[in-house]
Tab-separated table of C-alpha atoms in Angstrom:
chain	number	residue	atom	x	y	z
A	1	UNK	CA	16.451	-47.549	14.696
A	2	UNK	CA	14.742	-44.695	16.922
A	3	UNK	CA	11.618	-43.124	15.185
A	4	UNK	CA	11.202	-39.485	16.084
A	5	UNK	CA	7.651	-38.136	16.537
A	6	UNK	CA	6.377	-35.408	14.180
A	7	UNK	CA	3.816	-33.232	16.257
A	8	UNK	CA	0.493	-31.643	14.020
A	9	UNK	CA	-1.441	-29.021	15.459
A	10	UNK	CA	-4.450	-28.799	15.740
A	11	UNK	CA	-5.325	-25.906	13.114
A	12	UNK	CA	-3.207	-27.557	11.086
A	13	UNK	CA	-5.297	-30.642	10.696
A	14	UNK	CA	-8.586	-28.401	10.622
A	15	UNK	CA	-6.673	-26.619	7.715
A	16	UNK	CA	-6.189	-29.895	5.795
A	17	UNK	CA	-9.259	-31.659	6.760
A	18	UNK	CA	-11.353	-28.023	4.827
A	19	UNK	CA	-9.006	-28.778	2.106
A	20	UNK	CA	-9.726	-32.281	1.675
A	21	UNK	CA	-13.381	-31.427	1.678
A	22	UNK	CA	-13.273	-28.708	-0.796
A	23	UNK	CA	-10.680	-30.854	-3.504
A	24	UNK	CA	-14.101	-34.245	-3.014
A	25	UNK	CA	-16.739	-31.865	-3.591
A	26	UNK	CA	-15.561	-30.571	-6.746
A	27	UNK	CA	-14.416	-34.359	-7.842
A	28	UNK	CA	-17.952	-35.330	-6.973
A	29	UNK	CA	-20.018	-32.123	-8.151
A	30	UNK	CA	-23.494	-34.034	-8.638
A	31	UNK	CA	-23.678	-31.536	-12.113
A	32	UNK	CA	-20.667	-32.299	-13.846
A	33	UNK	CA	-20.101	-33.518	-17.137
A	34	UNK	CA	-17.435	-35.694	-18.200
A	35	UNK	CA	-16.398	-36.344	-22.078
A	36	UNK	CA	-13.458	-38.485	-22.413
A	37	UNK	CA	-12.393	-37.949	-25.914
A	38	UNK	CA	-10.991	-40.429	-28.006
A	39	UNK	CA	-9.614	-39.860	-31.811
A	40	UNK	CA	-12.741	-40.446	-33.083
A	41	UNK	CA	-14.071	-37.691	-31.448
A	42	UNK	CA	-12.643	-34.861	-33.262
A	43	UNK	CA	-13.978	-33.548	-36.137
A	44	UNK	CA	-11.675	-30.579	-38.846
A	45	UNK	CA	-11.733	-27.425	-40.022
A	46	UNK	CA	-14.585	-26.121	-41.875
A	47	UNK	CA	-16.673	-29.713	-41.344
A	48	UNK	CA	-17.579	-28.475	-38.172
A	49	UNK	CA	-19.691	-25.566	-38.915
A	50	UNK	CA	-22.538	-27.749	-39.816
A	51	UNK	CA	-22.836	-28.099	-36.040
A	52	UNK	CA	-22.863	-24.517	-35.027
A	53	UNK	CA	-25.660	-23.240	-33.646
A	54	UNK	CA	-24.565	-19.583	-33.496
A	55	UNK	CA	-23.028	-17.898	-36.654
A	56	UNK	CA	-20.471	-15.514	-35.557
A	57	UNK	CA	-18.372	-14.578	-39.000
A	58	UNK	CA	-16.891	-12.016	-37.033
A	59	UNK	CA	-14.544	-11.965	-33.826
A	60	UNK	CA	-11.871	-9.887	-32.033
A	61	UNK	CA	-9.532	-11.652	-29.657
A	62	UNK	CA	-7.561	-9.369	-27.130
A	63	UNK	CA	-7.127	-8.840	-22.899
A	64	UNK	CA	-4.641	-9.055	-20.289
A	65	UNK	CA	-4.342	-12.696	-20.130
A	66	UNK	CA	-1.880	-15.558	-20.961
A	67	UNK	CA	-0.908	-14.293	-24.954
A	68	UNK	CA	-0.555	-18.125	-25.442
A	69	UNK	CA	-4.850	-18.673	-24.879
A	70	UNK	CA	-5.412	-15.478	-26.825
A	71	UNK	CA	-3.837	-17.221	-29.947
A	72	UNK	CA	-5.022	-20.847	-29.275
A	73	UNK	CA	-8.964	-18.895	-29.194
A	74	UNK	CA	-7.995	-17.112	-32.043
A	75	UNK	CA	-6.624	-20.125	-34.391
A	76	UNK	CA	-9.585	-22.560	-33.395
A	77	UNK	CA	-11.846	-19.844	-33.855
A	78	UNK	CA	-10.339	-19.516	-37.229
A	79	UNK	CA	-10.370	-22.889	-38.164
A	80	UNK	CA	-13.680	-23.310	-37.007
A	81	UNK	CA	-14.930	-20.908	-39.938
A	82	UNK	CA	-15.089	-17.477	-38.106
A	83	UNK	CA	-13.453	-14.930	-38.852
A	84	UNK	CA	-10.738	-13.979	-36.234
A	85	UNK	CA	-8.594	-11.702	-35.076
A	86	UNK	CA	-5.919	-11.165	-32.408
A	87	UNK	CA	-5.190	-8.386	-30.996
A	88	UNK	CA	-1.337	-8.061	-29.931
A	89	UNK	CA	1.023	-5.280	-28.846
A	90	UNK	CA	3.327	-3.997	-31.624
A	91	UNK	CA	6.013	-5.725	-32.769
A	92	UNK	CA	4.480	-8.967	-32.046
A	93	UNK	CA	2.956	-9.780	-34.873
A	94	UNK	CA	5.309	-11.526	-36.699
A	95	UNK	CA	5.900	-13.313	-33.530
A	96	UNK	CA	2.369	-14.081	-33.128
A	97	UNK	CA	1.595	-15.797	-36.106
A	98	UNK	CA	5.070	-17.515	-35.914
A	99	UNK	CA	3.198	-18.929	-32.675
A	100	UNK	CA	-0.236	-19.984	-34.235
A	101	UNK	CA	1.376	-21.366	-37.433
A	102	UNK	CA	4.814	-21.959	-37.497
A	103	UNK	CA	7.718	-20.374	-38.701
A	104	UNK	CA	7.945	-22.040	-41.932
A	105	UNK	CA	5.024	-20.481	-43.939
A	106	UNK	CA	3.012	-18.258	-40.803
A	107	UNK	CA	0.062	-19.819	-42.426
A	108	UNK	CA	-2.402	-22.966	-41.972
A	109	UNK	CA	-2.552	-26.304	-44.118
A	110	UNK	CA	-4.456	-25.594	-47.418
A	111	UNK	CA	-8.350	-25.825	-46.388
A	112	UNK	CA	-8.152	-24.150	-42.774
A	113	UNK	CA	-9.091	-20.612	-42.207
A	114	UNK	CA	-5.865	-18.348	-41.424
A	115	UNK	CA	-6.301	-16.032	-38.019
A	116	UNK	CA	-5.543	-12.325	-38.528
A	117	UNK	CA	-3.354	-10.244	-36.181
A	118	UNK	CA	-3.344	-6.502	-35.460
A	119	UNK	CA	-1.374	-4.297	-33.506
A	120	UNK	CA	-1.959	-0.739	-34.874
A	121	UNK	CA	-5.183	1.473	-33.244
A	122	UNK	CA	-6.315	1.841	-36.897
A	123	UNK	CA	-6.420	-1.522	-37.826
A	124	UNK	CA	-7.877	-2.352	-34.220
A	125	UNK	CA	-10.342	0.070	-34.391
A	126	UNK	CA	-11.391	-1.336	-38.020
A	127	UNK	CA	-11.544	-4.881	-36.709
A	128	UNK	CA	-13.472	-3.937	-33.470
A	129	UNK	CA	-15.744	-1.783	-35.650
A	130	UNK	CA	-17.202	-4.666	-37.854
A	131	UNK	CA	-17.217	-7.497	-35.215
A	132	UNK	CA	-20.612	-9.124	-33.963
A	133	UNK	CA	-18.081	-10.985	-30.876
A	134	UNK	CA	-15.517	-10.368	-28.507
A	135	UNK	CA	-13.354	-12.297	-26.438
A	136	UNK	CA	-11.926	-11.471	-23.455
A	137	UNK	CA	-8.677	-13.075	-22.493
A	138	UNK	CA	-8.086	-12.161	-18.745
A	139	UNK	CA	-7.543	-15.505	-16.937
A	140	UNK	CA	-6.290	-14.421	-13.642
A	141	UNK	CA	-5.474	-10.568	-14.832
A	142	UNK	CA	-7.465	-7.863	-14.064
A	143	UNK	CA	-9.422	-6.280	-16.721
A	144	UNK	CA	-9.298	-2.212	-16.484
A	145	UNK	CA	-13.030	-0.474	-16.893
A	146	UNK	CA	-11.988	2.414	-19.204
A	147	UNK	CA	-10.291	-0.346	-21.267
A	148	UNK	CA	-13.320	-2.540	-21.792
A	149	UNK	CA	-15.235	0.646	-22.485
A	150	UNK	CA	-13.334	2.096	-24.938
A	151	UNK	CA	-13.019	-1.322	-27.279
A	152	UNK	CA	-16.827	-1.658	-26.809
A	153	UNK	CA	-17.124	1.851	-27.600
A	154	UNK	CA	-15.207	1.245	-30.667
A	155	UNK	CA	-17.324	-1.540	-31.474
A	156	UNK	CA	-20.552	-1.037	-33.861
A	157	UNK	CA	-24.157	-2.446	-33.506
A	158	UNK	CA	-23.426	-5.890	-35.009
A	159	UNK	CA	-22.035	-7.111	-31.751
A	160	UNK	CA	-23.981	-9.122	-29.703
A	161	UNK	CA	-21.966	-11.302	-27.392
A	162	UNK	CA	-18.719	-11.194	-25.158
A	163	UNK	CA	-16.845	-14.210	-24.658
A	164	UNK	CA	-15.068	-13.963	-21.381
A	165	UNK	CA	-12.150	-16.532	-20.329
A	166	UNK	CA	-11.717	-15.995	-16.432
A	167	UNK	CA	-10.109	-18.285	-13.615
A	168	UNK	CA	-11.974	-21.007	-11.287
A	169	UNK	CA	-13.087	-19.724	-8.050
A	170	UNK	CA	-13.423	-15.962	-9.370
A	171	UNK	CA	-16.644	-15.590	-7.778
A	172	UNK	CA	-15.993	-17.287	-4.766
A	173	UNK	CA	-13.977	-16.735	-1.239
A	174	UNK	CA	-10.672	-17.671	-3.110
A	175	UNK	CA	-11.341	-15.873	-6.045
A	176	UNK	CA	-7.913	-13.857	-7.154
A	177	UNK	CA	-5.842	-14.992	-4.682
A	178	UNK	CA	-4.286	-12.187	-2.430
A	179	UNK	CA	-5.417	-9.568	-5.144
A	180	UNK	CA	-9.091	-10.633	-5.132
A	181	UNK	CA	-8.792	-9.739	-1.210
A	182	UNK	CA	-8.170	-6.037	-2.483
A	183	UNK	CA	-10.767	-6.170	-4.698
A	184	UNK	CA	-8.900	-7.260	-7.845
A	185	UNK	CA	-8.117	-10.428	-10.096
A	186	UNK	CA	-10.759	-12.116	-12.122
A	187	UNK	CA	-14.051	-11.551	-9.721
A	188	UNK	CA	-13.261	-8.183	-9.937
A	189	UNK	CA	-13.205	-8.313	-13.882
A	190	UNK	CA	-16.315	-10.544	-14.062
A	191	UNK	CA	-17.711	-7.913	-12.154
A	192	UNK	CA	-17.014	-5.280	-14.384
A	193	UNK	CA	-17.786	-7.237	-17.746
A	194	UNK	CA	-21.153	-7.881	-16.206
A	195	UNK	CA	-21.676	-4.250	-15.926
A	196	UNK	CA	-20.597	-3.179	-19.355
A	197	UNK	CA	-22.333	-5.721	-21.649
A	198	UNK	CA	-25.755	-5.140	-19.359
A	199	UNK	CA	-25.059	-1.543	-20.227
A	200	UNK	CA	-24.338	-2.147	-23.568
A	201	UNK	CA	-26.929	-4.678	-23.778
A	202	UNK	CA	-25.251	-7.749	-25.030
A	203	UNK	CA	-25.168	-11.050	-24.297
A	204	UNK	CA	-22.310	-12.567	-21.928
A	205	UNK	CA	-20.550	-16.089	-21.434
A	206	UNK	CA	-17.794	-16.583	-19.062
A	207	UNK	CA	-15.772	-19.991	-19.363
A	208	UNK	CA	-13.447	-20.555	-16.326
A	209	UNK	CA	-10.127	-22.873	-16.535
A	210	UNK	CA	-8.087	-23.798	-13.852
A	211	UNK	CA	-4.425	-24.133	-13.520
A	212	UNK	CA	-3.353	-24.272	-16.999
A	213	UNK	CA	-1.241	-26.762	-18.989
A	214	UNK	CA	-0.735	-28.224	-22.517
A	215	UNK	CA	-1.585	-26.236	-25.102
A	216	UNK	CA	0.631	-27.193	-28.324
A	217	UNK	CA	0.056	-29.308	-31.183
A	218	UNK	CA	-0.155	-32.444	-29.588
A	219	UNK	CA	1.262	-36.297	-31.159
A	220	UNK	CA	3.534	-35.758	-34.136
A	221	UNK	CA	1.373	-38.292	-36.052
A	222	UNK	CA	-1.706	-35.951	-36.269
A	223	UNK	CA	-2.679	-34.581	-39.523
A	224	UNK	CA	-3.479	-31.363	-37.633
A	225	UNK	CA	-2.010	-29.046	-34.847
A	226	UNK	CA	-4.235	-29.513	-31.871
A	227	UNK	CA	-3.196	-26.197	-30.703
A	228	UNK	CA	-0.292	-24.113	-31.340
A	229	UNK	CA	2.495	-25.319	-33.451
A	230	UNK	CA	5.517	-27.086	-32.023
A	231	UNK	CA	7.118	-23.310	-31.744
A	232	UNK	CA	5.349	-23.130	-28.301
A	233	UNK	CA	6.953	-26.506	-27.617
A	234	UNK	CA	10.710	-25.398	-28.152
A	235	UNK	CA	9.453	-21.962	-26.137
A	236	UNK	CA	9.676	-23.852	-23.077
A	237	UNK	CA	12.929	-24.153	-21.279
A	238	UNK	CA	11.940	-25.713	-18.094
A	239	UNK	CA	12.850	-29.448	-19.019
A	240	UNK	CA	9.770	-30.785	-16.356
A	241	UNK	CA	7.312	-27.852	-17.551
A	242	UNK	CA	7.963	-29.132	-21.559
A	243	UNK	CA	7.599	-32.578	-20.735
A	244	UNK	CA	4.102	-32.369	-18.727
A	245	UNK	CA	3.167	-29.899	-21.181
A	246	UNK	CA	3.517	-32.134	-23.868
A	247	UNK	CA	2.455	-35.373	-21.685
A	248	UNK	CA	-0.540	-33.223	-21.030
A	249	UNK	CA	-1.695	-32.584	-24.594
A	250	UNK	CA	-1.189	-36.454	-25.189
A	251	UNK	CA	-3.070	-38.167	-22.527
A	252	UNK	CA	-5.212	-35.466	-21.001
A	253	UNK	CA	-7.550	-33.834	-23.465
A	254	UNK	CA	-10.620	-35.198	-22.043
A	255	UNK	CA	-12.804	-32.144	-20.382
A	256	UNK	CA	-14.741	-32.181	-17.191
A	257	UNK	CA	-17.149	-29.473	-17.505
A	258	UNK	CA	-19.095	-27.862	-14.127
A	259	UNK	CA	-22.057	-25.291	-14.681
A	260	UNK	CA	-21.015	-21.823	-12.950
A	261	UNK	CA	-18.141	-21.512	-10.748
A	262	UNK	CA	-15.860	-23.616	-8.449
A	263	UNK	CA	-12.991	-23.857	-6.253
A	264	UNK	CA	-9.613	-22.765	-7.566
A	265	UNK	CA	-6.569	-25.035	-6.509
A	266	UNK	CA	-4.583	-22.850	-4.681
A	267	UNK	CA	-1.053	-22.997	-4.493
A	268	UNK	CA	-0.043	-25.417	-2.444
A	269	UNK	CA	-1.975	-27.819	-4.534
A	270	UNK	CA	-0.198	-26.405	-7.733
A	271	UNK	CA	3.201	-27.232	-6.665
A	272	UNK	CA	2.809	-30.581	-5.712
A	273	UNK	CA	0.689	-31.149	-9.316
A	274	UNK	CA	3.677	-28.970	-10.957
A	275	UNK	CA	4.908	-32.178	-12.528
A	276	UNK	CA	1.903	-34.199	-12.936
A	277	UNK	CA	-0.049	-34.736	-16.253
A	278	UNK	CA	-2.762	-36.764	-14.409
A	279	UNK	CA	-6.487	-35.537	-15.170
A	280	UNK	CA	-7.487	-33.348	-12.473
A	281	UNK	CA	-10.958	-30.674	-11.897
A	282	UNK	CA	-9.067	-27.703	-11.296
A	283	UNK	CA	-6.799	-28.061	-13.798
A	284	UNK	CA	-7.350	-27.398	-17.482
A	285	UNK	CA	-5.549	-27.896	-21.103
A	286	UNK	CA	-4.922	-24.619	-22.745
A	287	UNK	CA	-6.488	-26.393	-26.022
A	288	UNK	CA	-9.697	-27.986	-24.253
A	289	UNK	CA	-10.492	-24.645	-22.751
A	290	UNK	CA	-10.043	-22.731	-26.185
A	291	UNK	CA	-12.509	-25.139	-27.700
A	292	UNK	CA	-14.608	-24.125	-24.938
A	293	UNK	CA	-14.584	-20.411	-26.242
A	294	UNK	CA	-15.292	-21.330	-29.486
A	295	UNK	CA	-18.327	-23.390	-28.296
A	296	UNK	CA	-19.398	-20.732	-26.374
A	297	UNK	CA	-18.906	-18.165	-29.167
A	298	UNK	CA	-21.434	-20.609	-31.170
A	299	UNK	CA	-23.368	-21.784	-28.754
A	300	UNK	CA	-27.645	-20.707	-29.403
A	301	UNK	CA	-27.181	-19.030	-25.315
A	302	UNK	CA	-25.287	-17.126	-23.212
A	303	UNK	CA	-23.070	-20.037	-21.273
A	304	UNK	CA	-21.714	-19.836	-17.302
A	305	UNK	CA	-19.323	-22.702	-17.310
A	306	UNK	CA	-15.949	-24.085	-15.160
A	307	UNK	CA	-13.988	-26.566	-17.551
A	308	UNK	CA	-11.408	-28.553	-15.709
A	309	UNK	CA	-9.791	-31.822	-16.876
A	310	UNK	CA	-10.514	-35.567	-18.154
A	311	UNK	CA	-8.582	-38.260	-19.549
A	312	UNK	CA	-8.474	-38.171	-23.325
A	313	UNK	CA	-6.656	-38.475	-26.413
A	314	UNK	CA	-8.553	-35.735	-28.327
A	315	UNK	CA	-10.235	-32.791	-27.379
A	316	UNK	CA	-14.230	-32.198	-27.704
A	317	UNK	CA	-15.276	-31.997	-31.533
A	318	UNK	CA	-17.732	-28.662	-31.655
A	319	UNK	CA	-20.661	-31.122	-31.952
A	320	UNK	CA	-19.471	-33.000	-28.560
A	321	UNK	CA	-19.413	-29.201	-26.807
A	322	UNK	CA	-22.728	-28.865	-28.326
A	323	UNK	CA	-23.917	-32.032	-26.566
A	324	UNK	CA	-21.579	-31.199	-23.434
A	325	UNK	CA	-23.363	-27.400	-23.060
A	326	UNK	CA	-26.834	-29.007	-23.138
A	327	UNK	CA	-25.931	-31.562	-20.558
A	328	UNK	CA	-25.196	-29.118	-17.960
């Protein structure tokens, strides 16, 4: 059997030597923290608020980013005891609540706080006027200025913090892909948050996720949706994108939490983890980084945080993203 010799340049190996380099110095950052959840872990609906630190009975949920994390903030939010609401484009609410709740009743089990949704500029303008929080769901979508401005315009004095979801390696060389090298994607909108709440003088966090997965309501047995009902499940067409995403909401709810920001995966390194639930730093569960919002949304300080993934059977209680905030 003849063998035939495969020939690697030179800059080729450089290439993949950097990227070997820059995957092991995430997976050993000296400052992360690990929680590996098991079902113990988690702790329900309004239970929880005897662990918040930071009473927020008010928050407004809207932004350019994935619809699917501006519901799955908006529904833990909600059954975390605040009062929340999303912010959708019209016609979509029906759709929208179909999403958080299911399309049997559109509401949660008796006990949980039920998530609002608005579409019309009077009933955004009333929910922005009253609200002491905002979230920002951008991800890897650029934020426009006069947009910001004009929903913090809109907003009254009560609000004191902005909640910011943005994508791994915003602030850094890779930050945005090929539209952070023209000066857009997420560093640009960190950028321009920063601005606007120093001008407006409120407090920011900024939680950064990685490449996304999981995000619905995890093992059938549960006596609770994790995250979205099974509605996002059945959304899916893509027979390997269902089953990781399911896989992934199983087995990998475990967070691995970084303070500030760090190295997206680009997208090479997406492709070949297209099909893999396996735990991974630069990737993130749709449902572990929403808890992440709401622990930054009730956390006693503004937070600066990259959460990536761990194994785990159950995502962070708010008392474990309590203790995982402190640690780093």
């Amino acid at each position: 059997m003849a063998f035939r010799r495969c020939r690697v340049s030179t800059l080729t190996l450089l290439l993949i030597e950097c990227l070997l380099i820059l995957v092991s110095s995430f997976q050993n950052h000296p400052n992360a923290f690990i929680r590996h959840s098991t079902p113990s872990s988690v702790v329900g609906g309004a239970a929880q608020k005897s662990h918040v630190l930071y009473t927020l009975p008010k928050l407004v949920v809207f932004g350019p980013g994935p619809s699917e994390m501006g519901l799955l903030v908006t529904k833990l939010a909600a059954r975390a005891g605040i009062d929340s609401t999303y912010v959708c484009q019209a016609g979509e609410e029906n759709g929208s609540m179909i999403m958080m709740y299911g399309a049997d009743d559109k509401k949660p089990p008796e006990g949980e706080n039920s998530a609002s949704v608005v579409a019309s500029g009077a009933d955004i303008g009333a929910a922005l006027s009253t609200t002491n929080c905002l979230a920002l769901n951008c991800y890897s979508e650029m934020l426009q200025e006069a947009r910001l401005n004009t929903a913090l315009g809109a907003c009254g004095g009560n609000l004191s913090r902005v909640v910011l979801l943005s994508q791994m390696g915003a602030t850094l060389s890779n930050g945005g892909g090929f539209m952070g090298l023209l000066g857009g994607g997420p560093g640009a909108t960190e950028k321009i948050v920063k601005k606007a709440c120093d001008a407006k003088g409120v407090e920011l966090s900024i939680v950064r996720a990685g490449a996304l997965k999981g995000g619905g309501p995890g093992k059938e047995e549960l006596d609770t949706e994790l995250g979205l009902s099974k509605i996002y499940y059945n959304s899916i067409f893509e027979l390997q994108q269902a089953m990781v995403t399911m896989a992934h909401d199983k087995f990998t709810l475990g967070a691995y939490v970084v303070a500030g920001d760090v190295p997206m995966a680009n997208g090479l390194q997406q492709t070949m983890n297209k099909g893999s639930f396996e735990p991974k730093p630069n990737e993130s569960n749709r449902i572990v980084v929403a808890g992440a919002m709401v622990a930054a949304m009730l956390a006693d300080k503004p937070i600066d945080i990259s959460v990536g993934c761990a194994k785990g059977e159950m995502p962070p209680s708010l008392q474990e993203w309590n203790d995982i905030l402190a640690a780093v």
